[in-house]
mmCIF file of C-alpha atoms in Angstrom:
data_model
loop_
_atom_site.group_PDB
_atom_site.id
_atom_site.type_symbol
_atom_site.label_atom_id
_atom_site.label_comp_id
_atom_site.label_asym_id
_atom_site.label_seq_id
_atom_site.Cartn_x
_atom_site.Cartn_y
_atom_site.Cartn_z
ATOM 1 C CA MET K 21 -55.092 5.695 -51.702
ATOM 2 C CA ILE K 22 -52.972 2.635 -50.937
ATOM 3 C CA SER K 23 -54.962 -0.531 -50.388
ATOM 4 C CA LEU K 24 -54.515 -2.869 -47.397
ATOM 5 C CA ASP K 25 -52.928 -5.479 -49.593
ATOM 6 C CA ASN K 26 -50.257 -3.016 -50.682
ATOM 7 C CA GLU K 27 -49.389 -2.253 -47.044
ATOM 8 C CA TYR K 28 -48.786 -5.909 -46.314
ATOM 9 C CA THR K 29 -46.747 -6.111 -49.489
ATOM 10 C CA ILE K 30 -44.541 -3.273 -48.267
ATOM 11 C CA ALA K 31 -44.034 -5.108 -44.962
ATOM 12 C CA ILE K 32 -43.048 -8.254 -46.827
ATOM 13 C CA VAL K 33 -40.622 -6.248 -48.960
ATOM 14 C CA ILE K 34 -39.047 -4.748 -45.841
ATOM 15 C CA ALA K 35 -38.613 -8.228 -44.377
ATOM 16 C CA ALA K 36 -37.108 -9.520 -47.626
ATOM 17 C CA VAL K 37 -34.679 -6.599 -47.812
ATOM 18 C CA THR K 38 -33.695 -7.262 -44.203
ATOM 19 C CA VAL K 39 -32.896 -10.874 -44.991
ATOM 20 C CA ALA K 40 -30.921 -9.806 -48.060
ATOM 21 C CA VAL K 41 -28.902 -7.308 -46.036
ATOM 22 C CA ALA K 42 -28.145 -9.990 -43.422
ATOM 23 C CA ILE K 43 -26.955 -12.399 -46.125
ATOM 24 C CA VAL K 44 -24.762 -9.737 -47.785
ATOM 25 C CA LEU K 45 -23.299 -8.791 -44.402
ATOM 26 C CA GLU K 46 -22.485 -12.436 -43.671
ATOM 27 C CA ILE K 47 -20.754 -12.816 -47.067
ATOM 28 C CA VAL K 48 -18.761 -9.606 -46.620
ATOM 29 C CA LEU K 49 -17.553 -10.683 -43.170
ATOM 30 C CA LYS K 50 -16.410 -14.073 -44.460
ATOM 31 C CA VAL K 51 -14.611 -12.534 -47.463
ATOM 32 C CA VAL K 52 -12.783 -9.994 -45.298
ATOM 33 C CA LYS K 53 -11.720 -12.641 -42.780
ATOM 34 C CA ASN K 54 -10.526 -14.999 -45.526
ATOM 35 C CA ARG K 55 -8.435 -12.217 -47.077
ATOM 36 C CA MET K 56 -6.835 -11.461 -43.725
ATOM 37 C CA ARG K 57 -5.867 -15.127 -43.331
ATOM 38 C CA ALA K 58 -4.879 -15.687 -46.967
ATOM 39 C CA GLY K 59 -1.553 -17.501 -47.368
ATOM 40 C CA GLN K 60 -0.904 -17.687 -43.606
ATOM 41 C CA ASP K 61 -1.214 -21.171 -42.159
ATOM 42 C CA ASP K 62 -0.003 -20.035 -38.736
ATOM 43 C CA TYR K 63 -2.003 -16.805 -38.751
ATOM 44 C CA VAL K 64 -2.012 -14.980 -35.405
ATOM 45 C CA PRO K 65 -5.362 -13.179 -34.971
ATOM 46 C CA THR K 66 -5.150 -9.404 -34.742
ATOM 47 C CA PRO K 67 -7.593 -7.246 -32.770
ATOM 48 C CA ARG K 68 -9.355 -6.345 -36.036
ATOM 49 C CA TYR K 69 -9.820 -10.000 -36.939
ATOM 50 C CA ILE K 70 -11.050 -10.776 -33.423
ATOM 51 C CA VAL K 71 -13.719 -8.052 -33.692
ATOM 52 C CA LEU K 72 -14.863 -9.386 -37.078
ATOM 53 C CA GLU K 73 -15.004 -12.905 -35.679
ATOM 54 C CA ALA K 74 -17.018 -11.706 -32.688
ATOM 55 C CA ILE K 75 -19.672 -9.813 -34.663
ATOM 56 C CA ASP K 76 -20.153 -12.670 -37.128
ATOM 57 C CA GLY K 77 -23.465 -13.983 -35.872
ATOM 58 C CA PRO K 78 -24.709 -11.434 -33.336
ATOM 59 C CA ALA K 79 -24.562 -8.636 -35.911
ATOM 60 C CA ILE K 80 -26.637 -10.706 -38.356
ATOM 61 C CA LEU K 81 -29.155 -11.379 -35.615
ATOM 62 C CA MET K 82 -29.373 -7.669 -34.774
ATOM 63 C CA VAL K 83 -30.101 -6.828 -38.435
ATOM 64 C CA LEU K 84 -32.815 -9.473 -38.605
ATOM 65 C CA LEU K 85 -34.374 -8.314 -35.329
ATOM 66 C CA ALA K 86 -34.378 -4.656 -36.364
ATOM 67 C CA GLY K 87 -35.757 -5.312 -39.866
ATOM 68 C CA GLY K 88 -38.291 -7.856 -38.661
ATOM 69 C CA THR K 89 -39.495 -5.513 -35.927
ATOM 70 C CA TYR K 90 -39.878 -2.613 -38.368
ATOM 71 C CA ALA K 91 -41.724 -4.755 -40.928
ATOM 72 C CA GLY K 92 -44.014 -6.268 -38.306
ATOM 73 C CA ALA K 93 -44.767 -2.895 -36.729
ATOM 74 C CA PHE K 94 -45.493 -1.418 -40.180
ATOM 75 C CA ALA K 95 -48.020 -4.138 -40.880
ATOM 76 C CA LEU K 96 -49.582 -3.936 -37.399
ATOM 77 C CA ASP K 97 -50.020 -0.167 -37.700
ATOM 78 C CA HIS K 98 -52.345 -0.598 -40.621
ATOM 79 C CA TRP K 99 -53.997 -3.707 -39.222
ATOM 80 C CA HIS K 100 -54.653 -1.866 -35.962
ATOM 81 C CA SER K 101 -56.063 1.255 -37.670
ATOM 82 C CA GLY K 102 -59.234 -0.544 -38.728
ATOM 83 C CA ARG K 103 -59.929 -2.048 -35.320
ATOM 84 C CA ASP K 104 -60.862 -0.646 -31.939
ATOM 85 C CA LEU K 105 -58.218 -2.135 -29.648
ATOM 86 C CA ASP K 106 -57.005 -0.835 -26.303
ATOM 87 C CA THR K 107 -53.442 -2.082 -26.817
ATOM 88 C CA ASP K 108 -51.160 -0.598 -29.451
ATOM 89 C CA LEU K 109 -49.661 -3.819 -30.728
ATOM 90 C CA ALA K 110 -47.297 -2.051 -33.113
ATOM 91 C CA ALA K 111 -45.796 0.079 -30.334
ATOM 92 C CA LEU K 112 -45.486 -2.987 -28.124
ATOM 93 C CA LEU K 113 -43.711 -4.850 -30.920
ATOM 94 C CA ARG K 114 -41.335 -1.935 -31.500
ATOM 95 C CA ARG K 115 -40.397 -1.851 -27.828
ATOM 96 C CA ALA K 116 -39.958 -5.602 -27.657
ATOM 97 C CA GLY K 117 -37.855 -5.587 -30.816
ATOM 98 C CA THR K 118 -35.717 -2.735 -29.493
ATOM 99 C CA VAL K 119 -35.152 -4.605 -26.233
ATOM 100 C CA GLY K 120 -34.131 -7.647 -28.272
ATOM 101 C CA VAL K 121 -31.615 -5.566 -30.216
ATOM 102 C CA VAL K 122 -30.273 -4.105 -26.969
ATOM 103 C CA ALA K 123 -29.908 -7.597 -25.466
ATOM 104 C CA VAL K 124 -28.011 -8.876 -28.498
ATOM 105 C CA GLY K 125 -25.894 -5.714 -28.495
ATOM 106 C CA ALA K 126 -25.005 -6.287 -24.819
ATOM 107 C CA PHE K 127 -24.024 -9.869 -25.610
ATOM 108 C CA LEU K 128 -21.941 -8.655 -28.563
ATOM 109 C CA ALA K 129 -20.173 -5.979 -26.494
ATOM 110 C CA THR K 130 -19.365 -8.525 -23.770
ATOM 111 C CA ARG K 131 -18.085 -11.003 -26.337
ATOM 112 C CA ILE K 132 -15.840 -8.466 -28.067
ATOM 113 C CA GLY K 133 -14.461 -7.179 -24.752
ATOM 114 C CA SER K 134 -13.747 -10.686 -23.461
ATOM 115 C CA LEU K 135 -11.993 -11.775 -26.668
ATOM 116 C CA LEU K 136 -9.865 -8.610 -26.784
ATOM 117 C CA LEU K 137 -8.864 -9.063 -23.146
ATOM 118 C CA ASP K 138 -7.866 -12.675 -23.898
ATOM 119 C CA TRP K 139 -5.798 -11.486 -26.861
ATOM 120 C CA TYR K 140 -4.091 -8.835 -24.728
ATOM 121 C CA ALA K 141 -3.335 -11.344 -21.972
ATOM 122 C CA GLU K 142 -1.774 -13.795 -24.420
ATOM 123 C CA HIS K 143 0.159 -11.474 -26.731
ATOM 124 C CA VAL K 144 0.938 -8.379 -24.631
ATOM 125 C CA ALA K 145 0.595 -8.957 -20.888
ATOM 126 C CA SER K 146 2.675 -12.146 -20.984
ATOM 127 C CA LYS K 147 5.619 -10.167 -22.419
ATOM 128 C CA THR K 148 5.604 -7.250 -19.981
ATOM 129 C CA SER K 149 7.948 -7.104 -16.993
ATOM 130 C CA THR K 150 5.185 -6.391 -14.489
ATOM 131 C CA GLN K 151 2.470 -8.723 -13.231
ATOM 132 C CA LEU K 152 -0.066 -5.909 -12.841
ATOM 133 C CA ASP K 153 -1.862 -6.411 -16.151
ATOM 134 C CA ASP K 154 -1.841 -10.206 -15.712
ATOM 135 C CA GLN K 155 -3.675 -9.746 -12.409
ATOM 136 C CA LEU K 156 -6.084 -7.050 -13.639
ATOM 137 C CA ILE K 157 -7.347 -8.840 -16.750
ATOM 138 C CA PRO K 158 -9.244 -11.662 -14.942
ATOM 139 C CA SER K 159 -10.952 -9.061 -12.753
ATOM 140 C CA PHE K 160 -11.914 -6.974 -15.793
ATOM 141 C CA LYS K 161 -13.337 -10.069 -17.485
ATOM 142 C CA ARG K 162 -15.550 -10.745 -14.480
ATOM 143 C CA MET K 163 -16.710 -7.142 -14.145
ATOM 144 C CA LEU K 164 -17.352 -6.476 -17.859
ATOM 145 C CA PRO K 165 -20.532 -8.579 -18.293
ATOM 146 C CA ILE K 166 -21.959 -7.315 -14.993
ATOM 147 C CA LEU K 167 -21.535 -3.694 -16.061
ATOM 148 C CA VAL K 168 -22.757 -4.192 -19.646
ATOM 149 C CA TYR K 169 -25.836 -6.227 -18.735
ATOM 150 C CA ALA K 170 -26.727 -3.839 -15.897
ATOM 151 C CA LEU K 171 -26.746 -0.936 -18.377
ATOM 152 C CA ALA K 172 -28.743 -3.041 -20.845
ATOM 153 C CA ILE K 173 -31.393 -3.789 -18.197
ATOM 154 C CA LEU K 174 -31.711 -0.103 -17.303
ATOM 155 C CA TRP K 175 -32.032 0.736 -20.990
ATOM 156 C CA ALA K 176 -34.722 -1.912 -21.443
ATOM 157 C CA LEU K 177 -36.702 -0.517 -18.502
ATOM 158 C CA ALA K 178 -36.462 2.968 -19.991
ATOM 159 C CA ILE K 179 -37.749 1.640 -23.353
ATOM 160 C CA PHE K 180 -40.873 0.302 -21.637
ATOM 161 C CA GLU K 181 -41.176 3.673 -19.828
ATOM 162 C CA ILE K 182 -40.690 2.123 -16.400
ATOM 163 C CA GLU K 183 -39.535 4.679 -13.837
ATOM 164 C CA ILE K 184 -36.032 3.707 -12.776
ATOM 165 C CA SER K 185 -35.345 6.481 -10.237
ATOM 166 C CA PRO K 186 -36.870 4.533 -7.306
ATOM 167 C CA LEU K 187 -34.975 1.470 -8.492
ATOM 168 C CA LEU K 188 -31.700 3.380 -8.529
ATOM 169 C CA ALA K 189 -32.394 4.717 -5.035
ATOM 170 C CA THR K 190 -33.167 1.191 -3.819
ATOM 171 C CA LEU K 191 -29.993 -0.090 -5.424
ATOM 172 C CA GLY K 192 -28.029 2.687 -3.711
ATOM 173 C CA ILE K 193 -29.363 1.786 -0.270
ATOM 174 C CA GLY K 194 -28.890 -1.910 -0.990
ATOM 175 C CA GLY K 195 -25.361 -1.226 -2.158
ATOM 176 C CA ILE K 196 -24.516 0.474 1.132
ATOM 177 C CA ALA K 197 -25.945 -2.459 3.091
ATOM 178 C CA ILE K 198 -24.015 -4.942 0.966
ATOM 179 C CA ALA K 199 -20.823 -2.914 1.340
ATOM 180 C CA LEU K 200 -21.165 -2.942 5.135
ATOM 181 C CA ALA K 201 -21.869 -6.678 5.183
ATOM 182 C CA ALA K 202 -18.993 -7.418 2.818
ATOM 183 C CA GLN K 203 -16.519 -5.082 4.477
ATOM 184 C CA PRO K 204 -13.869 -7.789 5.133
ATOM 185 C CA THR K 205 -14.106 -8.992 1.538
ATOM 186 C CA LEU K 206 -13.882 -5.447 0.181
ATOM 187 C CA SER K 207 -10.973 -4.745 2.504
ATOM 188 C CA ASN K 208 -9.106 -7.742 1.106
ATOM 189 C CA TYR K 209 -10.026 -6.701 -2.440
ATOM 190 C CA PHE K 210 -8.661 -3.172 -2.158
ATOM 191 C CA ALA K 211 -5.630 -4.416 -0.238
ATOM 192 C CA GLY K 212 -5.006 -6.853 -3.088
ATOM 193 C CA THR K 213 -5.244 -3.947 -5.525
ATOM 194 C CA TYR K 214 -2.579 -2.147 -3.512
ATOM 195 C CA VAL K 215 -0.281 -5.179 -3.321
ATOM 196 C CA ILE K 216 -0.580 -5.895 -7.046
ATOM 197 C CA SER K 217 -0.246 -2.288 -8.221
ATOM 198 C CA GLU K 218 2.840 -1.691 -6.053
ATOM 199 C CA GLY K 219 4.683 -4.535 -7.765
ATOM 200 C CA GLU K 220 7.066 -4.937 -4.806
ATOM 201 C CA ILE K 221 5.967 -8.546 -4.190
ATOM 202 C CA GLU K 222 5.750 -11.060 -7.025
ATOM 203 C CA PRO K 223 5.374 -14.844 -7.303
ATOM 204 C CA GLY K 224 8.680 -16.553 -6.496
ATOM 205 C CA ASP K 225 9.792 -13.990 -3.883
ATOM 206 C CA PHE K 226 10.603 -15.140 -0.367
ATOM 207 C CA ILE K 227 8.847 -12.886 2.148
ATOM 208 C CA GLU K 228 8.357 -12.776 5.895
ATOM 209 C CA ILE K 229 5.442 -11.039 7.604
ATOM 210 C CA GLU K 230 6.219 -9.300 10.879
ATOM 211 C CA GLY K 231 4.991 -11.561 13.656
ATOM 212 C CA GLY K 232 3.601 -13.973 11.072
ATOM 213 C CA PRO K 233 4.554 -16.694 8.612
ATOM 214 C CA SER K 234 7.231 -16.682 5.945
ATOM 215 C CA GLY K 235 7.632 -18.502 2.642
ATOM 216 C CA PHE K 236 7.805 -18.286 -1.126
ATOM 217 C CA VAL K 237 4.992 -16.382 -2.837
ATOM 218 C CA GLU K 238 2.988 -18.801 -4.976
ATOM 219 C CA ASP K 239 0.148 -16.536 -6.103
ATOM 220 C CA ILE K 240 -1.328 -13.081 -5.453
ATOM 221 C CA SER K 241 -5.074 -12.814 -6.038
ATOM 222 C CA TRP K 242 -7.595 -10.118 -5.179
ATOM 223 C CA ARG K 243 -8.629 -11.782 -1.915
ATOM 224 C CA SER K 244 -5.504 -13.488 -0.606
ATOM 225 C CA THR K 245 -1.816 -14.189 -1.085
ATOM 226 C CA LYS K 246 -0.585 -17.789 -1.070
ATOM 227 C CA LEU K 247 2.794 -18.705 0.437
ATOM 228 C CA ARG K 248 4.703 -21.990 0.347
ATOM 229 C CA SER K 249 6.474 -22.454 3.667
ATOM 230 C CA ARG K 250 9.881 -24.081 4.115
ATOM 231 C CA PHE K 251 7.991 -27.192 5.257
ATOM 232 C CA ASN K 252 6.317 -27.248 1.805
ATOM 233 C CA ASN K 253 2.910 -26.282 3.205
ATOM 234 C CA LEU K 254 0.524 -23.815 1.567
ATOM 235 C CA ILE K 255 -0.276 -20.728 3.661
ATOM 236 C CA ILE K 256 -3.215 -18.528 2.600
ATOM 237 C CA ILE K 257 -2.967 -14.969 3.960
ATOM 238 C CA PRO K 258 -5.762 -12.366 3.593
ATOM 239 C CA ASN K 259 -4.528 -9.345 1.672
ATOM 240 C CA SER K 260 -5.665 -7.032 4.466
ATOM 241 C CA MET K 261 -2.991 -8.638 6.657
ATOM 242 C CA MET K 262 -0.429 -8.067 3.899
ATOM 243 C CA SER K 263 -1.176 -4.337 3.769
ATOM 244 C CA ASP K 264 -1.433 -3.792 7.545
ATOM 245 C CA ASN K 265 1.884 -5.409 8.542
ATOM 246 C CA MET K 266 5.540 -4.878 7.771
ATOM 247 C CA ILE K 267 6.852 -7.344 5.188
ATOM 248 C CA THR K 268 10.472 -8.264 4.561
ATOM 249 C CA ASN K 269 11.110 -9.313 0.976
ATOM 250 C CA TYR K 270 14.337 -11.331 0.898
ATOM 251 C CA SER K 271 14.282 -11.413 -2.915
ATOM 252 C CA ARG K 272 14.408 -7.629 -3.403
ATOM 253 C CA PRO K 273 16.151 -5.525 -4.509
ATOM 254 C CA ALA K 274 18.336 -8.507 -5.544
ATOM 255 C CA LEU K 275 18.505 -12.209 -4.750
ATOM 256 C CA ALA K 276 22.004 -11.869 -3.254
ATOM 257 C CA MET K 277 21.954 -11.901 0.559
ATOM 258 C CA ASN K 278 24.597 -10.840 3.068
ATOM 259 C CA VAL K 279 25.907 -13.492 5.459
ATOM 260 C CA ILE K 280 27.500 -12.461 8.773
ATOM 261 C CA VAL K 281 28.956 -14.943 11.257
ATOM 262 C CA THR K 282 29.936 -13.705 14.717
ATOM 263 C CA GLY K 283 31.948 -15.291 17.502
ATOM 264 C CA GLY K 284 34.617 -14.581 20.087
ATOM 265 C CA VAL K 285 38.194 -15.473 20.998
ATOM 266 C CA SER K 286 39.944 -15.298 24.342
ATOM 267 C CA TYR K 287 41.785 -12.184 25.477
ATOM 268 C CA SER K 288 45.088 -14.070 25.280
ATOM 269 C CA SER K 289 44.713 -14.684 21.529
ATOM 270 C CA ASP K 290 46.841 -13.039 18.866
ATOM 271 C CA LEU K 291 44.189 -10.900 17.167
ATOM 272 C CA GLN K 292 46.209 -10.435 13.974
ATOM 273 C CA GLN K 293 46.523 -14.215 13.677
ATOM 274 C CA VAL K 294 42.791 -14.580 14.274
ATOM 275 C CA GLU K 295 41.986 -12.005 11.597
ATOM 276 C CA ASP K 296 44.326 -13.714 9.109
ATOM 277 C CA ILE K 297 42.594 -17.065 9.756
ATOM 278 C CA LEU K 298 39.135 -15.518 9.273
ATOM 279 C CA MET K 299 40.095 -13.822 5.997
ATOM 280 C CA ASP K 300 41.824 -16.967 4.708
ATOM 281 C CA VAL K 301 38.800 -19.164 5.460
ATOM 282 C CA ALA K 302 36.351 -16.643 3.971
ATOM 283 C CA GLY K 303 38.482 -16.177 0.840
ATOM 284 C CA LYS K 304 38.673 -19.929 0.180
ATOM 285 C CA ILE K 305 34.901 -20.308 0.594
ATOM 286 C CA VAL K 306 34.247 -17.489 -1.880
ATOM 287 C CA VAL K 307 36.431 -19.236 -4.474
ATOM 288 C CA GLU K 308 35.226 -22.779 -3.871
ATOM 289 C CA SER K 309 31.536 -22.440 -2.986
ATOM 290 C CA GLU K 310 28.903 -22.145 -5.718
ATOM 291 C CA HIS K 311 26.677 -20.274 -3.270
ATOM 292 C CA ALA K 312 29.061 -17.314 -2.796
ATOM 293 C CA VAL K 313 29.042 -14.095 -4.842
ATOM 294 C CA THR K 314 32.605 -13.846 -6.145
ATOM 295 C CA GLU K 315 32.275 -10.137 -7.011
ATOM 296 C CA THR K 316 31.884 -9.226 -3.324
ATOM 297 C CA GLU K 317 35.086 -9.277 -1.298
ATOM 298 C CA PRO K 318 34.922 -11.026 2.115
ATOM 299 C CA ARG K 319 35.617 -8.919 5.178
ATOM 300 C CA ALA K 320 36.408 -9.646 8.831
ATOM 301 C CA GLY K 321 37.048 -7.642 11.980
ATOM 302 C CA PHE K 322 36.464 -7.241 15.710
ATOM 303 C CA SER K 323 33.445 -5.563 17.222
ATOM 304 C CA VAL K 324 33.493 -5.438 21.019
ATOM 305 C CA PHE K 325 35.297 -6.430 24.225
ATOM 306 C CA GLY K 326 32.973 -9.073 25.641
ATOM 307 C CA ASP K 327 32.737 -10.494 29.144
ATOM 308 C CA SER K 328 34.800 -13.593 28.273
ATOM 309 C CA ASN K 329 35.998 -13.030 24.690
ATOM 310 C CA ILE K 330 36.827 -10.398 22.140
ATOM 311 C CA ASP K 331 33.974 -10.653 19.629
ATOM 312 C CA PHE K 332 34.705 -10.947 15.886
ATOM 313 C CA TRP K 333 32.623 -10.959 12.711
ATOM 314 C CA VAL K 334 33.022 -12.366 9.188
ATOM 315 C CA PHE K 335 31.107 -11.045 6.168
ATOM 316 C CA LEU K 336 30.304 -12.830 2.894
ATOM 317 C CA GLN K 337 27.563 -12.480 0.292
ATOM 318 C CA ALA K 338 25.456 -15.459 -0.834
ATOM 319 C CA THR K 339 23.783 -15.815 -4.205
ATOM 320 C CA ASP K 340 20.340 -16.269 -2.609
ATOM 321 C CA ARG K 341 18.593 -17.032 0.664
ATOM 322 C CA ALA K 342 19.020 -20.803 0.362
ATOM 323 C CA GLY K 343 22.731 -20.352 -0.330
ATOM 324 C CA SER K 344 23.158 -18.157 2.759
ATOM 325 C CA PHE K 345 22.498 -21.138 5.036
ATOM 326 C CA GLN K 346 25.124 -23.207 3.221
ATOM 327 C CA LEU K 347 27.714 -20.435 3.453
ATOM 328 C CA LYS K 348 27.094 -19.865 7.154
ATOM 329 C CA SER K 349 27.463 -23.575 7.882
ATOM 330 C CA GLN K 350 30.713 -23.808 5.909
ATOM 331 C CA LEU K 351 32.112 -20.731 7.640
ATOM 332 C CA ILE K 352 31.399 -22.051 11.132
ATOM 333 C CA LYS K 353 32.882 -25.506 10.437
ATOM 334 C CA GLN K 354 36.062 -24.247 8.781
ATOM 335 C CA ILE K 355 36.679 -21.463 11.322
ATOM 336 C CA HIS K 356 36.283 -23.972 14.159
ATOM 337 C CA GLU K 357 38.721 -26.373 12.442
ATOM 338 C CA ARG K 358 41.359 -23.671 11.821
ATOM 339 C CA PHE K 359 41.065 -22.328 15.369
ATOM 340 C CA ASN K 360 41.723 -25.822 16.741
ATOM 341 C CA GLU K 361 44.774 -26.221 14.495
ATOM 342 C CA ALA K 362 46.186 -22.808 15.506
ATOM 343 C CA GLY K 363 45.362 -23.212 19.208
ATOM 344 C CA VAL K 364 43.013 -20.243 19.263
ATOM 345 C CA VAL K 365 40.761 -20.531 22.307
ATOM 346 C CA ILE K 366 37.085 -19.630 22.468
ATOM 347 C CA ASN K 367 36.304 -19.195 26.147
ATOM 348 C CA TYR K 368 33.153 -20.391 27.793
ATOM 349 C CA PRO K 369 31.317 -17.632 29.672
ATOM 350 C CA ILE K 370 32.868 -17.597 33.180
ATOM 351 C CA ARG K 371 32.650 -15.473 36.320
ATOM 352 C CA HIS K 372 35.460 -14.983 38.888
ATOM 353 C CA LEU K 373 34.124 -14.587 42.420
ATOM 354 C CA VAL K 374 36.305 -12.745 44.952
ATOM 355 C CA VAL K 375 35.368 -13.606 48.541
ATOM 356 C CA ASP K 376 36.730 -11.488 51.424
ATOM 357 C CA ASP K 377 37.987 -13.182 54.619
ATOM 358 C CA VAL K 378 35.115 -13.753 57.056
ATOM 359 C CA PRO K 379 36.028 -12.745 60.644
ATOM 360 C CA GLU K 380 35.822 -15.515 63.217
ATOM 361 C CA GLU K 381 32.744 -15.416 65.402
ATOM 362 C CA GLU K 382 33.301 -14.446 68.974
ATOM 363 C CA GLU K 383 33.754 -17.429 71.210
ATOM 364 C CA GLY K 384 30.597 -18.402 73.036
ATOM 365 C CA ALA K 385 28.359 -16.326 70.749
ATOM 366 C CA GLU K 386 25.112 -18.005 69.870
ATOM 367 C CA GLN K 387 24.807 -18.677 66.134
ATOM 368 C CA GLU K 388 21.579 -18.862 64.169
ATOM 369 C CA PRO K 389 20.932 -22.401 62.846
ATOM 370 C CA THR K 390 21.103 -22.830 59.106
ATOM 371 C CA ALA K 391 18.093 -23.820 56.999
ATOM 372 C CA PRO K 392 19.105 -27.535 56.718
ATOM 373 C CA GLU K 393 19.665 -27.659 60.507
ATOM 374 C CA GLN K 394 16.199 -26.207 61.096
ATOM 375 C CA ILE K 395 14.638 -28.881 58.881
ATOM 376 C CA VAL K 396 16.477 -31.721 60.711
ATOM 377 C CA GLU K 397 15.418 -30.351 64.106
ATOM 378 C CA PHE K 398 11.794 -30.135 62.908
ATOM 379 C CA VAL K 399 11.858 -33.775 61.787
ATOM 380 C CA ARG K 400 13.304 -34.933 65.103
ATOM 381 C CA LYS K 401 10.602 -33.170 67.070
ATOM 382 C CA SER K 402 7.937 -34.739 64.902
#
């Protein structure tokens, strides 16, 4: 029969072995990491190295907690067997130790996930053509600890044999209430998911919301989209508004933008001469202006017989939205100058009134006084 002293000795041996295992594990981790970095002064951490770096510390603590709990419970089992106690201290220690291991494991899982997401954001997401992963990673980093620690808490409650079914039901009802209260926030969140996943709007694009503001996209987050207006003001738009309204993206599918200038010339003008002037002006602007797309040929023509003029149009293509304003201004100034030189007339809107001869009133017929005459007569009587 093993004596009491031998039982305590076994517990001490278990604790000593636990410490030895923790020390060996620490040495092994350091050796492996040093070999991975050997001869590389500018070493770029790999996912494997990041995992080893993350577990260095928490893993040692988990080994110590597990071994210490087992050794302590082993000793308490035999200490408790000779005494009449209502509480099973060994079982309580095992549960507490297991909860400690679970807590450290949750911390370790969160740490590894966060470091790997940071590595992905720096070395992978930054090199992709889409902004989707850049936008998703911060959200994943916020949600990861919430999910991991929530599971760890449920596990800890199960270890202490606490019924979690009522708690889950309460959380379900509470979740519904929270969802109803936070409906606008959730609406913006899911709308932001839609905007980001579509990839049709990215920072730097110039957009205009139907019946709303316009500007350059500065940032797209889960709750709102930030625009910089042409007055250099920051406009914050809820994502729900972005998904519920029509949006014109002036930067897609390409930055180049069509420029059309319309006007009119009198009916007495030589239309062939007018067309030659328009094409000559447009062609010179395409060659000379840095804002014009030289690969796109200018075009001009006539569209409609107007009330006072024959309407014309001139087409060019600008390199971007800002350049379109410059091109339109140059077109208007040079067309006006060339029309003046060539004597081409742009009529003002006019109306010709044709009045029939009014028959003379019969002599002696009484005529109704006019409105001014009525006013004068009223003043005299007053």
